[in-house]
Coordinates of N, CA, C and O in Angstrom, one line a residue:
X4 N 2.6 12.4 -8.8 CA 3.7 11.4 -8.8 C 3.1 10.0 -8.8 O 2.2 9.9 -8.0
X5 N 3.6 9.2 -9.4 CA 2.9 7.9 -9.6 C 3.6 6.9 -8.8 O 4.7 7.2 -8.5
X6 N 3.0 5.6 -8.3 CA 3.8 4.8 -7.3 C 5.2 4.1 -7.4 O 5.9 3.5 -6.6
X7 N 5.6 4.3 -9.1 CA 7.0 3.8 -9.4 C 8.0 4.9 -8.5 O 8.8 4.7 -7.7
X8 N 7.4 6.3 -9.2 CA 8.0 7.2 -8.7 C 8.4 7.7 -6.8 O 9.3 8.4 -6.4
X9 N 7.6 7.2 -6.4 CA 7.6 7.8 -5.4 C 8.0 6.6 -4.4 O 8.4 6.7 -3.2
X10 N 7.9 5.2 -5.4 CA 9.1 3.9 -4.4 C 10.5 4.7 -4.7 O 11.2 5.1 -3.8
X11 N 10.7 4.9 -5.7 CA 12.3 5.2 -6.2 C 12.9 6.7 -5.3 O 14.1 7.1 -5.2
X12 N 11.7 7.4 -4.6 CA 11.9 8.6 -3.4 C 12.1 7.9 -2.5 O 13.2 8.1 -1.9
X13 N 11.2 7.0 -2.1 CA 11.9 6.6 -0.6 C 12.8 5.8 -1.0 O 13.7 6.2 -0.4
X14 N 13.2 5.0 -1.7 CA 14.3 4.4 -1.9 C 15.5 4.9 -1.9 O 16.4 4.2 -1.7
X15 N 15.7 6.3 -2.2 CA 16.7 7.2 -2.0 C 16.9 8.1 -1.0 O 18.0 8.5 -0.6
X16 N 15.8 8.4 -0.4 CA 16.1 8.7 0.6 C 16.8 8.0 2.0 O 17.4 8.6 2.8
X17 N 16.4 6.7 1.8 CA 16.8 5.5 3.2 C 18.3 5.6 3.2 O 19.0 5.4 2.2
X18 N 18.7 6.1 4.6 CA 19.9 6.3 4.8 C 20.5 4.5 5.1 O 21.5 3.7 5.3
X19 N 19.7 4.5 5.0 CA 20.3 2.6 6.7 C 20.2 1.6 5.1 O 20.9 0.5 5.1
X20 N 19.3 2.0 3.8 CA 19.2 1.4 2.8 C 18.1 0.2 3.0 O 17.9 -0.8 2.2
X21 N 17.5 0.6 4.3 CA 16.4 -0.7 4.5 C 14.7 0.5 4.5 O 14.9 1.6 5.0
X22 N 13.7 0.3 4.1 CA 12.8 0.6 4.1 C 11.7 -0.2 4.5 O 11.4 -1.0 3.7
X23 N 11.2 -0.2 5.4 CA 9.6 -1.2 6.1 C 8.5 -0.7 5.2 O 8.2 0.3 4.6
X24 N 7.8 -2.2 5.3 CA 5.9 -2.5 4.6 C 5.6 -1.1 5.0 O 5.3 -0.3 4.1
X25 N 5.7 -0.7 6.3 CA 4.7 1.0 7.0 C 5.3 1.6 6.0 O 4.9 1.2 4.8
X26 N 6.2 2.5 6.1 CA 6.9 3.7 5.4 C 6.5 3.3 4.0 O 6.1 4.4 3.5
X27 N 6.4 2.3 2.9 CA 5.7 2.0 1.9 C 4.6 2.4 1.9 O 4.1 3.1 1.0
X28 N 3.8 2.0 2.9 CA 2.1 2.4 2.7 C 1.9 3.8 2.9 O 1.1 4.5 2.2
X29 N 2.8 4.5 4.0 CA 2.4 5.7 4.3 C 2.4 6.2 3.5 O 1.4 6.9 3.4
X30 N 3.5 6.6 2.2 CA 3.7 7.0 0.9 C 2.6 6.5 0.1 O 2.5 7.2 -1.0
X31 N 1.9 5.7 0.3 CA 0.3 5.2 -0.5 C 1.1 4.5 -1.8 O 0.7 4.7 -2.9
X32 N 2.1 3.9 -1.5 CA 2.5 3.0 -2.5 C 1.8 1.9 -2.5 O 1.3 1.6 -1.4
X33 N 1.6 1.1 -3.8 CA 0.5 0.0 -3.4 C 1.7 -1.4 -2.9 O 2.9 -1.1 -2.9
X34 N 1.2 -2.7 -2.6 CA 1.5 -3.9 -2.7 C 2.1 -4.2 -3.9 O 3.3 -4.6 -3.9
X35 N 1.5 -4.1 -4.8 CA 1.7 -4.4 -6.4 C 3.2 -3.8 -6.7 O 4.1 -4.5 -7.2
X36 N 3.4 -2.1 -6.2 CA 4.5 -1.9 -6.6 C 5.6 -2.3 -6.2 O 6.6 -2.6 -6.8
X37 N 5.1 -2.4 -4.9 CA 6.3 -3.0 -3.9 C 7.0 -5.0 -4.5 O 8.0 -5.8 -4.4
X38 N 6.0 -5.0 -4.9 CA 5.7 -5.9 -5.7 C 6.9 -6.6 -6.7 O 7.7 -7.5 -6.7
X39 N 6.5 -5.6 -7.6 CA 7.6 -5.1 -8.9 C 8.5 -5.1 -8.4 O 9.1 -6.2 -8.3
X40 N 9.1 -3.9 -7.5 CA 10.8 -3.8 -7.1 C 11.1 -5.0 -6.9 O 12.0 -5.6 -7.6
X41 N 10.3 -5.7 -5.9 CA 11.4 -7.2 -5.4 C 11.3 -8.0 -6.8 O 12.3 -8.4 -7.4
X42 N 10.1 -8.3 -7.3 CA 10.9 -9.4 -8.5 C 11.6 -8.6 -9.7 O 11.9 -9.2 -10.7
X43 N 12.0 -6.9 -9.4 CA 12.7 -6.7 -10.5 C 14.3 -6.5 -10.2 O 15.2 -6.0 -10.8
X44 N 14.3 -7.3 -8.6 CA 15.4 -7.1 -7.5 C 16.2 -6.0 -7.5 O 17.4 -6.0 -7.4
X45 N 15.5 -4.8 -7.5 CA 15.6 -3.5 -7.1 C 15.7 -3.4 -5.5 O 16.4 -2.6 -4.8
X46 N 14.6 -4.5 -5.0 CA 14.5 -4.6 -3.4 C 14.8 -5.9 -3.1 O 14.6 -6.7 -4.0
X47 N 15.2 -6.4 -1.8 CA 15.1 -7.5 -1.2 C 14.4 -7.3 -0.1 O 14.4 -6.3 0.5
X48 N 13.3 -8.6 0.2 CA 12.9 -8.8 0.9 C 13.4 -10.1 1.8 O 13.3 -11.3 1.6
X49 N 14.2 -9.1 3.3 CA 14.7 -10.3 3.9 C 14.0 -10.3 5.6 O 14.9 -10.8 6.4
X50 N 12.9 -10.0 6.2 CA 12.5 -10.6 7.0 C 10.9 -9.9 7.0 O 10.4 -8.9 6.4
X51 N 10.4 -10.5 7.8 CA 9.1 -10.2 8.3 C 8.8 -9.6 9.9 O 9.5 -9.9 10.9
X52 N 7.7 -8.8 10.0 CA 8.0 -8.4 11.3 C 9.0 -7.7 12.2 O 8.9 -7.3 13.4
X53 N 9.8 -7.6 11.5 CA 10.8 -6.2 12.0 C 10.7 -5.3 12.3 O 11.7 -4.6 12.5

């Protein structure tokens, strides 16, 4: 499964619809993809450190 695929899993899975940087990496999703989602505003990124 490739890293589009496997944001768009946990993306579905998130009950609360919020997902953290951790739970991204643990999935071995990279930066880059995480990347993509927000400027394809698939995701918002609204705080840091949470």
């Amino acid at each position: 499964m490739n890293s589009m695929n496997r944001m768009k899993n946990l993306i579905s899975k998130s009950t609360s619809g919020i997902i953290s940087t951790q739970e991204v990496f643990e999935e071995n999703i990279t930066r880059n993809t995480l990347n993509k989602f927000i400027k394809n505003g698939e995701l918002t990124r609204f705080g840091r450190g949470l």
